[in-house]
Short mmCIF file of C-alpha atoms in Angstrom, two decimals:
data_model
loop_
_atom_site.label_atom_id
_atom_site.label_comp_id
_atom_site.label_asym_id
_atom_site.label_seq_id
_atom_site.Cartn_x
_atom_site.Cartn_y
_atom_site.Cartn_z
CA MET A 2 -10.93 8.52 -29.71
CA ILE A 3 -12.13 6.87 -26.46
CA ASP A 4 -15.70 5.22 -26.67
CA SER A 5 -15.61 2.33 -24.12
CA TYR A 6 -13.83 1.58 -21.08
CA GLU A 7 -11.73 -1.01 -22.49
CA ASP A 8 -10.44 2.13 -24.84
CA ALA A 9 -9.99 4.13 -21.33
CA LEU A 10 -7.52 1.36 -19.78
CA ASN A 11 -6.05 1.10 -23.34
CA PHE A 12 -5.25 5.17 -23.11
CA ILE A 13 -3.91 5.09 -19.48
CA HIS A 14 -1.92 1.89 -19.84
CA GLY A 15 -0.58 2.99 -23.19
CA ARG A 16 1.14 5.82 -21.42
CA SER A 17 5.01 5.98 -20.54
CA GLN A 18 5.70 4.80 -16.84
CA PHE A 19 8.72 7.09 -16.36
CA LYS A 20 10.40 10.11 -17.64
CA LYS A 21 14.13 10.80 -17.53
CA ILE A 22 13.81 13.92 -15.38
CA PRO A 23 11.73 13.91 -12.25
CA THR A 24 9.56 17.05 -12.02
CA LEU A 25 6.45 18.33 -11.25
CA LYS A 26 6.00 20.86 -13.76
CA ARG A 27 4.30 18.48 -16.08
CA MET A 28 1.50 17.50 -13.69
CA ARG A 29 1.04 20.98 -12.56
CA LYS A 30 0.70 22.04 -16.42
CA LEU A 31 -1.62 19.18 -16.58
CA LEU A 32 -3.84 20.36 -13.82
CA ALA A 33 -4.03 23.88 -14.78
CA GLU A 34 -5.12 22.76 -18.11
CA LEU A 35 -8.06 20.97 -16.14
CA GLY A 36 -8.87 23.90 -14.15
CA SER A 37 -6.60 22.77 -11.12
CA PRO A 38 -8.87 20.48 -9.43
CA ASP A 39 -6.01 19.64 -7.01
CA LYS A 40 -6.83 22.53 -5.36
CA LYS A 41 -10.50 22.18 -4.83
CA VAL A 42 -10.07 18.75 -2.72
CA THR A 43 -9.60 18.31 1.18
CA ALA A 44 -7.12 15.80 1.80
CA ILE A 45 -4.65 13.79 3.79
CA HIS A 46 -1.56 12.62 2.01
CA VAL A 47 -0.06 9.46 3.15
CA ALA A 48 3.42 8.04 2.02
CA GLY A 49 5.84 4.87 3.20
CA THR A 50 7.69 2.01 1.92
CA ASN A 51 5.18 -0.19 3.11
CA GLY A 52 2.02 -0.08 5.56
CA LYS A 53 0.46 2.85 3.18
CA GLY A 54 -2.63 0.90 2.15
CA SER A 55 -3.41 -0.42 5.66
CA THR A 56 -2.98 3.07 7.22
CA VAL A 57 -5.33 4.27 4.49
CA ALA A 58 -7.82 1.57 5.16
CA PHE A 59 -7.62 2.14 9.18
CA LEU A 60 -8.21 6.01 8.45
CA ARG A 61 -11.07 6.01 6.17
CA ASN A 62 -12.96 3.42 7.93
CA ILE A 63 -12.29 6.07 11.40
CA LEU A 64 -13.61 8.63 9.31
CA GLU A 65 -16.62 7.09 7.66
CA GLU A 66 -17.69 6.14 11.31
CA ASP A 67 -17.43 9.77 12.15
CA GLY A 68 -20.11 10.59 9.31
CA TYR A 69 -17.61 11.45 6.52
CA THR A 70 -17.91 10.58 2.87
CA VAL A 71 -14.29 9.17 2.21
CA GLY A 72 -12.38 9.14 -1.10
CA THR A 73 -9.41 7.15 -1.46
CA PHE A 74 -6.63 6.96 -4.20
CA THR A 75 -4.51 3.85 -3.74
CA SER A 76 -2.21 1.60 -5.82
CA PRO A 77 -1.76 -0.94 -6.95
CA PHE A 78 -5.14 -2.38 -7.69
CA LEU A 79 -5.54 -5.99 -6.34
CA ILE A 80 -8.32 -7.13 -8.88
CA LYS A 81 -9.77 -4.50 -11.18
CA PHE A 82 -7.98 -1.06 -12.21
CA ASN A 83 -11.26 1.02 -10.92
CA GLU A 84 -10.28 0.07 -7.11
CA ARG A 85 -7.66 2.93 -7.41
CA ILE A 86 -10.27 5.71 -7.12
CA SER A 87 -12.83 4.61 -4.48
CA VAL A 88 -15.70 6.28 -2.21
CA ASN A 89 -16.26 4.61 1.28
CA GLY A 90 -14.27 1.71 0.00
CA VAL A 91 -16.54 1.37 -3.34
CA SER A 92 -14.58 1.32 -6.45
CA LEU A 93 -15.53 3.55 -9.29
CA PRO A 94 -17.95 2.50 -12.02
CA ASP A 95 -16.70 1.85 -15.44
CA ALA A 96 -18.67 4.69 -16.84
CA GLU A 97 -16.98 7.24 -14.25
CA ILE A 98 -13.79 5.87 -15.63
CA LEU A 99 -14.55 6.28 -18.91
CA ARG A 100 -15.96 9.64 -18.64
CA LEU A 101 -12.70 11.01 -16.82
CA ALA A 102 -10.81 9.33 -19.66
CA GLN A 103 -12.59 11.17 -22.11
CA LYS A 104 -12.25 14.42 -20.23
CA LEU A 105 -8.34 14.17 -20.11
CA TYR A 106 -7.73 12.65 -23.77
CA PRO A 107 -8.08 16.13 -25.70
CA VAL A 108 -5.81 17.81 -22.97
CA VAL A 109 -3.05 14.90 -22.93
CA LYS A 110 -2.79 15.09 -26.63
CA LYS A 111 -2.15 18.83 -26.74
CA LEU A 112 0.44 18.44 -24.22
CA ASP A 113 1.90 15.59 -26.18
CA GLN A 114 2.32 18.16 -28.79
CA THR A 115 3.48 20.99 -26.85
CA LEU A 116 5.59 19.78 -24.03
CA PRO A 117 9.64 18.88 -25.24
CA GLU A 118 9.46 15.80 -23.37
CA GLY A 119 6.28 14.58 -24.33
CA GLY A 120 3.07 14.22 -22.53
CA PRO A 121 2.07 13.03 -18.94
CA THR A 122 2.88 9.50 -17.82
CA GLU A 123 0.34 6.68 -16.78
CA PHE A 124 0.40 7.80 -13.10
CA GLU A 125 0.11 11.53 -13.93
CA ILE A 126 -2.96 10.67 -15.91
CA ILE A 127 -4.47 8.70 -13.17
CA THR A 128 -3.79 11.39 -10.39
CA ALA A 129 -5.20 13.71 -12.85
CA MET A 130 -8.49 11.85 -13.21
CA MET A 131 -8.67 11.19 -9.41
CA PHE A 132 -8.17 14.81 -8.87
CA THR A 133 -10.67 15.77 -11.35
CA TYR A 134 -13.49 13.35 -10.01
CA PHE A 135 -13.11 14.56 -6.32
CA ALA A 136 -12.72 18.29 -7.24
CA GLU A 137 -16.59 17.43 -8.48
CA GLY A 138 -17.56 17.03 -4.78
CA HIS A 139 -17.83 13.08 -4.36
CA ALA A 140 -16.31 13.21 -0.64
CA ASP A 141 -15.76 15.14 2.02
CA ILE A 142 -12.04 14.62 2.46
CA VAL A 143 -9.71 12.55 0.16
CA ILE A 144 -7.08 10.22 1.69
CA ILE A 145 -4.46 10.33 -1.25
CA GLU A 146 -1.54 7.31 -1.06
CA VAL A 147 1.73 8.32 -2.52
CA GLY A 148 2.72 6.09 -5.65
CA LEU A 149 6.54 5.92 -5.25
CA GLY A 150 8.87 7.88 -3.03
CA GLY A 151 6.84 11.49 -2.39
CA LEU A 152 9.12 14.65 -3.30
CA PHE A 153 8.61 14.09 -7.12
CA ASP A 154 5.40 12.11 -7.05
CA SER A 155 2.67 13.39 -9.03
CA THR A 156 0.23 13.48 -5.92
CA ASN A 157 2.73 15.74 -4.44
CA VAL A 158 0.95 18.57 -5.77
CA VAL A 159 -1.63 18.74 -3.14
CA VAL A 160 -1.63 20.84 0.03
CA PRO A 161 -3.06 18.44 2.46
CA LYS A 162 -4.46 18.86 6.09
CA VAL A 163 -2.18 16.41 7.44
CA SER A 164 0.95 14.62 6.09
CA VAL A 165 1.58 10.90 6.88
CA ILE A 166 4.91 9.08 6.60
CA VAL A 167 4.02 5.31 7.70
CA THR A 168 7.66 3.61 7.35
CA ILE A 169 10.96 3.95 5.77
CA GLY A 170 12.44 0.70 4.20
CA TRP A 171 14.40 -0.76 1.43
CA ASP A 172 12.61 -0.61 -2.13
CA HIS A 173 13.07 1.29 -5.50
CA MET A 174 16.55 2.20 -4.55
CA HIS A 175 17.51 2.67 -7.96
CA ILE A 176 15.04 5.50 -7.79
CA LEU A 177 14.68 6.73 -4.24
CA GLY A 178 18.56 6.31 -3.07
CA ASP A 179 20.79 3.48 -1.58
CA THR A 180 20.58 4.66 1.69
CA LEU A 181 17.65 4.91 4.33
CA PRO A 182 18.18 8.84 4.78
CA LYS A 183 18.06 9.27 1.13
CA ILE A 184 14.86 7.35 1.18
CA ALA A 185 13.62 9.37 3.74
CA TYR A 186 14.44 12.76 1.99
CA GLN A 187 12.33 11.48 -0.88
CA LYS A 188 9.59 10.51 1.17
CA ALA A 189 9.82 13.82 3.56
CA GLY A 190 9.39 15.79 0.26
CA ILE A 191 5.68 15.32 0.87
CA ILE A 192 5.84 17.41 4.36
CA LYS A 193 4.36 20.89 3.41
CA PRO A 194 4.64 24.21 5.73
CA ASN A 195 2.75 24.68 8.66
CA VAL A 196 0.82 21.18 8.01
CA PRO A 197 0.83 18.76 10.62
CA VAL A 198 2.70 15.49 9.81
CA VAL A 199 2.37 12.05 11.22
CA VAL A 200 5.20 9.39 11.52
CA GLY A 201 5.47 5.77 12.01
CA ARG A 202 7.84 3.59 13.63
CA VAL A 203 11.13 4.83 11.43
CA ASP A 204 14.81 3.81 12.49
CA GLN A 205 16.75 7.08 14.05
CA ALA A 206 18.85 7.76 10.90
CA PRO A 207 15.89 8.43 8.26
CA LEU A 208 13.80 9.64 11.24
CA ALA A 209 16.42 12.59 11.58
CA VAL A 210 15.91 13.68 8.26
CA ILE A 211 11.87 13.39 8.33
CA THR A 212 12.35 15.72 11.58
CA HIS A 213 14.76 18.15 10.20
CA THR A 214 12.50 18.65 7.11
CA ALA A 215 9.45 19.30 9.28
CA SER A 216 11.39 21.70 11.63
CA GLU A 217 12.53 23.41 8.35
CA LYS A 218 9.00 23.86 7.11
CA LYS A 219 7.53 24.60 10.76
CA SER A 220 5.15 21.52 10.27
CA PRO A 221 4.16 19.86 13.67
CA ILE A 222 5.32 16.71 14.11
CA ALA A 223 3.96 13.54 15.96
CA VAL A 224 6.27 10.21 15.93
CA LEU A 225 5.24 6.68 16.99
CA GLY A 226 7.06 5.67 19.79
CA ALA A 227 7.48 9.10 21.18
CA ASP A 228 4.49 11.08 20.93
CA PHE A 229 2.00 7.91 20.63
CA MET A 230 2.12 4.74 20.91
CA ALA A 231 0.42 1.28 20.14
CA VAL A 232 1.00 -0.60 23.59
CA ASN A 233 0.52 -4.14 24.80
CA PRO A 234 -0.11 -5.91 21.47
CA ARG A 235 -1.47 -9.35 21.57
CA GLU A 236 -3.07 -11.73 19.02
CA ARG A 237 -5.65 -14.34 19.68
CA ASN A 238 -7.78 -16.45 17.10
CA TRP A 239 -6.69 -13.99 14.06
CA ILE A 240 -7.41 -10.66 16.19
CA GLU A 241 -5.13 -8.33 17.03
CA SER A 242 -5.95 -6.49 20.34
CA PHE A 243 -3.57 -3.32 21.43
CA ASP A 244 -4.13 -0.05 23.33
CA PHE A 245 -3.55 3.54 21.63
CA THR A 246 -1.76 6.24 24.11
CA SER A 247 -0.88 9.82 23.64
CA GLU A 248 -0.36 12.88 25.69
CA SER A 249 -4.28 13.69 25.09
CA HIS A 250 -5.54 10.33 24.62
CA GLN A 251 -5.99 6.93 26.04
CA ILE A 252 -8.08 4.20 24.09
CA ASN A 253 -7.96 0.72 25.54
CA ASN A 254 -9.02 -2.73 23.89
CA LEU A 255 -8.79 -1.67 20.17
CA ALA A 256 -9.21 -4.85 18.07
CA THR A 257 -8.45 -5.64 14.24
CA SER A 258 -8.29 -8.83 12.11
CA LEU A 259 -5.10 -7.12 10.55
CA ILE A 260 -2.48 -9.17 12.48
CA GLY A 261 0.87 -8.49 13.28
CA ASP A 262 2.54 -5.67 15.56
CA TYR A 263 3.19 -3.80 12.33
CA GLN A 264 -0.48 -3.41 11.67
CA THR A 265 -0.96 -2.58 15.10
CA ASP A 266 1.66 0.51 14.58
CA ASN A 267 -0.20 1.04 11.22
CA ALA A 268 -3.74 1.59 13.22
CA ALA A 269 -1.70 3.91 15.58
CA VAL A 270 -0.60 6.05 12.83
CA ALA A 271 -4.13 6.29 11.45
CA ILE A 272 -5.64 7.26 14.78
CA GLN A 273 -2.96 10.13 15.49
CA ALA A 274 -3.72 11.12 11.68
CA TYR A 275 -7.43 11.19 12.43
CA ILE A 276 -6.80 13.09 15.85
CA ALA A 277 -4.48 15.73 13.85
CA TYR A 278 -7.18 16.24 11.14
CA THR A 279 -10.12 16.53 13.40
CA GLN A 280 -8.28 19.06 15.84
CA GLN A 281 -7.51 21.38 12.89
CA ALA A 282 -10.98 20.97 11.77
CA GLY A 283 -12.30 22.22 15.25
CA LYS A 284 -14.09 19.19 15.35
CA THR A 285 -14.75 16.43 18.22
CA ILE A 286 -12.59 13.60 18.32
CA HIS A 287 -14.90 10.08 18.89
CA LYS A 288 -13.19 7.35 20.60
CA THR A 289 -16.11 5.38 19.37
CA SER A 290 -15.45 6.08 16.10
CA ILE A 291 -11.74 5.29 16.56
CA ILE A 292 -12.85 2.01 18.03
CA ASN A 293 -15.41 0.97 15.49
CA GLY A 294 -13.33 2.29 12.30
CA ILE A 295 -10.37 -0.03 13.64
CA LYS A 296 -12.50 -3.03 14.07
CA LYS A 297 -14.29 -2.91 10.81
CA THR A 298 -11.15 -2.42 8.53
CA ARG A 299 -10.40 -5.24 6.14
CA TRP A 300 -7.41 -5.04 3.86
CA ALA A 301 -6.92 -7.89 0.90
CA GLY A 302 -3.59 -9.26 0.53
CA ARG A 303 -2.30 -8.46 4.05
CA PHE A 304 -1.55 -11.54 5.99
CA GLU A 305 -5.31 -12.59 4.98
CA ARG A 306 -6.64 -15.95 5.95
CA VAL A 307 -8.69 -17.14 3.12
CA ALA A 308 -9.42 -20.67 4.02
CA THR A 309 -9.15 -22.61 7.31
CA GLU A 310 -9.41 -26.56 6.12
CA PRO A 311 -6.46 -26.32 5.31
CA THR A 312 -5.16 -22.78 6.44
CA ILE A 313 -4.16 -20.62 3.42
CA VAL A 314 -3.19 -17.16 3.84
CA LEU A 315 -2.04 -14.35 1.48
CA ASP A 316 0.05 -11.76 2.12
CA GLY A 317 1.62 -9.21 -0.39
CA ALA A 318 5.38 -8.92 1.35
CA HIS A 319 6.82 -7.42 -1.76
CA ASN A 320 10.26 -6.40 -0.36
CA ILE A 321 12.83 -6.98 2.11
CA SER A 322 11.04 -4.83 4.75
CA ALA A 323 7.62 -6.61 4.57
CA VAL A 324 9.47 -9.89 4.63
CA ASP A 325 11.03 -8.95 7.91
CA GLU A 326 7.75 -8.06 9.45
CA VAL A 327 5.95 -11.29 7.98
CA VAL A 328 9.22 -13.60 9.46
CA LYS A 329 8.55 -11.51 13.09
CA LEU A 330 4.77 -12.28 12.95
CA LEU A 331 5.54 -15.94 12.15
CA GLN A 332 8.11 -16.35 14.97
CA ASN A 333 5.82 -14.27 17.73
CA ASP A 334 2.20 -15.45 16.98
CA PHE A 335 2.12 -18.80 15.39
CA GLU A 336 2.90 -22.52 16.74
CA HIS A 337 1.96 -24.24 13.12
CA ASP A 338 3.73 -27.58 12.69
CA GLN A 339 5.29 -26.43 9.39
CA VAL A 340 4.58 -23.41 6.97
CA PHE A 341 4.75 -23.97 3.62
CA ILE A 342 5.46 -20.76 1.90
CA LEU A 343 4.78 -20.24 -2.13
CA MET A 344 6.93 -17.18 -3.14
CA GLY A 345 6.61 -15.45 -6.12
CA ILE A 346 8.72 -12.04 -6.42
CA LEU A 347 9.12 -9.63 -9.09
CA ALA A 348 12.67 -9.66 -10.74
CA ASP A 349 13.36 -5.92 -9.95
CA LYS A 350 12.77 -6.65 -6.43
CA GLN A 351 15.67 -8.14 -3.91
CA ALA A 352 14.50 -11.55 -4.52
CA ALA A 353 17.61 -13.71 -3.21
CA LYS A 354 17.43 -11.70 -0.09
CA MET A 355 13.60 -11.98 0.41
CA VAL A 356 13.86 -15.74 0.07
CA LYS A 357 16.85 -15.76 2.71
CA LYS A 358 15.32 -13.50 5.08
CA MET A 359 12.04 -15.84 4.81
CA ALA A 360 14.39 -19.02 5.25
CA THR A 361 15.42 -17.73 8.72
CA PHE A 362 11.92 -19.05 10.15
CA ASP A 363 12.65 -22.36 11.04
CA LYS A 364 9.62 -23.94 10.39
CA ALA A 365 9.25 -22.61 7.05
CA LYS A 366 9.40 -24.89 3.63
CA ILE A 367 9.76 -22.48 0.89
CA ILE A 368 8.90 -23.41 -2.60
CA LEU A 369 9.65 -20.81 -5.71
CA THR A 370 7.16 -20.16 -8.33
CA HIS A 371 6.74 -18.06 -11.40
CA PHE A 372 3.74 -15.59 -12.30
CA ALA A 373 3.04 -13.14 -15.31
CA GLY A 374 4.26 -10.01 -14.31
CA PRO A 375 2.30 -6.73 -14.91
CA GLY A 376 3.17 -5.11 -18.25
CA LYS A 377 6.77 -5.11 -19.11
CA ARG A 378 7.86 -6.02 -15.60
CA GLN A 379 8.94 -9.66 -15.45
CA ALA A 380 9.00 -12.08 -12.56
CA ALA A 381 11.86 -13.37 -11.38
CA ASP A 382 12.84 -16.76 -12.53
CA PRO A 383 12.44 -19.55 -9.62
CA LYS A 384 15.25 -21.62 -11.28
CA LYS A 385 17.80 -18.94 -11.47
CA LEU A 386 16.52 -17.65 -8.13
CA ASP A 387 17.19 -21.20 -6.53
CA GLN A 388 20.73 -21.34 -8.07
CA GLN A 389 21.37 -17.66 -6.50
CA LEU A 390 20.97 -19.08 -3.05
CA GLY A 391 23.74 -21.25 -2.86
CA ASP A 392 23.44 -24.01 -0.06
CA LEU A 393 20.48 -22.46 1.19
CA GLY A 394 18.81 -23.88 -2.27
CA LYS A 395 18.74 -27.39 -1.02
CA GLU A 396 15.96 -26.64 1.36
CA VAL A 397 14.04 -24.79 -1.55
CA GLU A 398 11.78 -26.32 -3.55
CA VAL A 399 10.96 -25.06 -7.29
CA ILE A 400 7.61 -25.39 -8.98
CA ALA A 401 7.20 -22.98 -11.86
CA ASP A 402 3.44 -23.48 -12.44
CA TRP A 403 1.92 -21.84 -9.08
CA GLN A 404 -1.50 -23.22 -9.68
CA GLN A 405 0.04 -26.75 -9.83
CA ALA A 406 2.10 -25.73 -6.74
CA ILE A 407 -0.97 -24.77 -4.67
CA GLU A 408 -2.68 -28.19 -5.57
CA GLN A 409 0.44 -30.30 -4.69
CA ILE A 410 0.99 -28.65 -1.51
CA LYS A 411 -2.48 -28.45 -0.13
CA PRO A 412 -2.98 -32.14 0.58
CA LEU A 413 0.46 -32.14 2.32
CA LEU A 414 -0.92 -29.88 4.82
CA ASN A 415 -2.19 -31.10 8.60
CA ASP A 416 -4.38 -29.46 10.60
CA ASN A 417 -1.55 -27.53 12.42
CA ASP A 418 -0.14 -26.67 9.13
CA MET A 419 -0.37 -23.28 7.20
CA LEU A 420 0.25 -22.41 3.32
CA LEU A 421 1.37 -18.86 3.11
CA ILE A 422 1.38 -17.66 -0.43
CA THR A 423 3.46 -14.43 -0.70
CA GLY A 424 5.94 -11.99 -2.95
CA SER A 425 4.50 -9.77 -5.36
CA LEU A 426 0.93 -8.04 -4.99
CA TYR A 427 0.25 -8.84 -8.44
CA PHE A 428 0.88 -12.65 -7.65
CA ILE A 429 -1.41 -12.18 -4.63
CA SER A 430 -4.14 -10.81 -7.37
CA ASP A 431 -3.71 -13.74 -9.52
CA VAL A 432 -4.01 -16.25 -6.73
CA ARG A 433 -7.34 -14.41 -5.35
CA LYS A 434 -9.01 -14.85 -8.29
CA TYR A 435 -7.80 -18.64 -8.66
CA LEU A 436 -9.22 -19.30 -5.52
CA LYS A 437 -12.15 -17.21 -6.05
CA VAL A 438 -11.82 -15.19 -2.92
CA ASN A 439 -14.04 -12.45 -2.43
CA SER A 440 -12.72 -9.03 -2.35
CA LYS A 441 -14.91 -7.37 0.00
#
């Protein structure tokens, strides 16, 4: 029985995370038992290796400025589970999580007994909770973030108004494939027949896979750098400015507190997705909604400055592609004397490669640390990681206790230094709580 919010979370997190054979049949069966709530939502579907969260946040704010009530489904959460299902940026209350879990519980138990491979996974249950909630009419439009990949992701039962693929990079290769085109094939699995697709900055080989899939599905496609662009990006005083241009629209002097060229790319993808959705709905595109929505967007843990004396920045660069972008940002936009980089990385990531890439920034002083990974997933052992680095290890320090590391580094910072705390988003979540950072 589920009698409390804690019971609900125990029920959800107690489920298996993966099944041996990827399939959407189990998800469709679960939703059919619940009255097919996925068919009752108006959605935009967002996939990508990195940048999904920021793109969802930009798009949500633009649509809110247009007067829509906007639901979002995102992962992972930063502070509390409820963040995964939100309305206009406000997480569901505990009572709603409890109600939804209670509604799903008997259906899940029934499928446990009737399906040969066992009942739904943890993410399938959370996805079904989301569809169930939004089918009740709590939002005009729902922006749904893919959990993993696309083709066999639980969210891929939805037929959206627009599909979005933000980036293709190296992550989850043991599941999605060991080349970028293979990963792109999985992400392109969200493209639906005749549904417009918006694509971010993607290399030529994986882009070819996406454009081929769009062509097969007769889906109109708009690609960043070809059909629309973020141009003239410039950063000053922790504000990134840029212009958006496409065949039909020109919007100058857009500004966001999410800094880095990759964030202007994400913003441009969100703008193009808004344009595609609005045109489909036969409604007016409002430039003021775009300008104000981009300006208002905040996204915790993405090169987020949380203190100024000394400067402390949090960034959930949790894979090699994300580290590449952070290094570019540091090289292009920052003239600090030294950047102390405290890294806590999950063991199932390319941890050594991530550290080596970060070390290419010549003002970096890297400190490896440890944190409690989520569930059964382990954080990389900083001492073993240090040994894997070879000669580079001489330049790297290990402080296993991350709280102790922060307190040791802070007094070393002068006015022109920065402490960048990065790696896993789960690590960033722990640090935010420790530093008492407001989530809003």
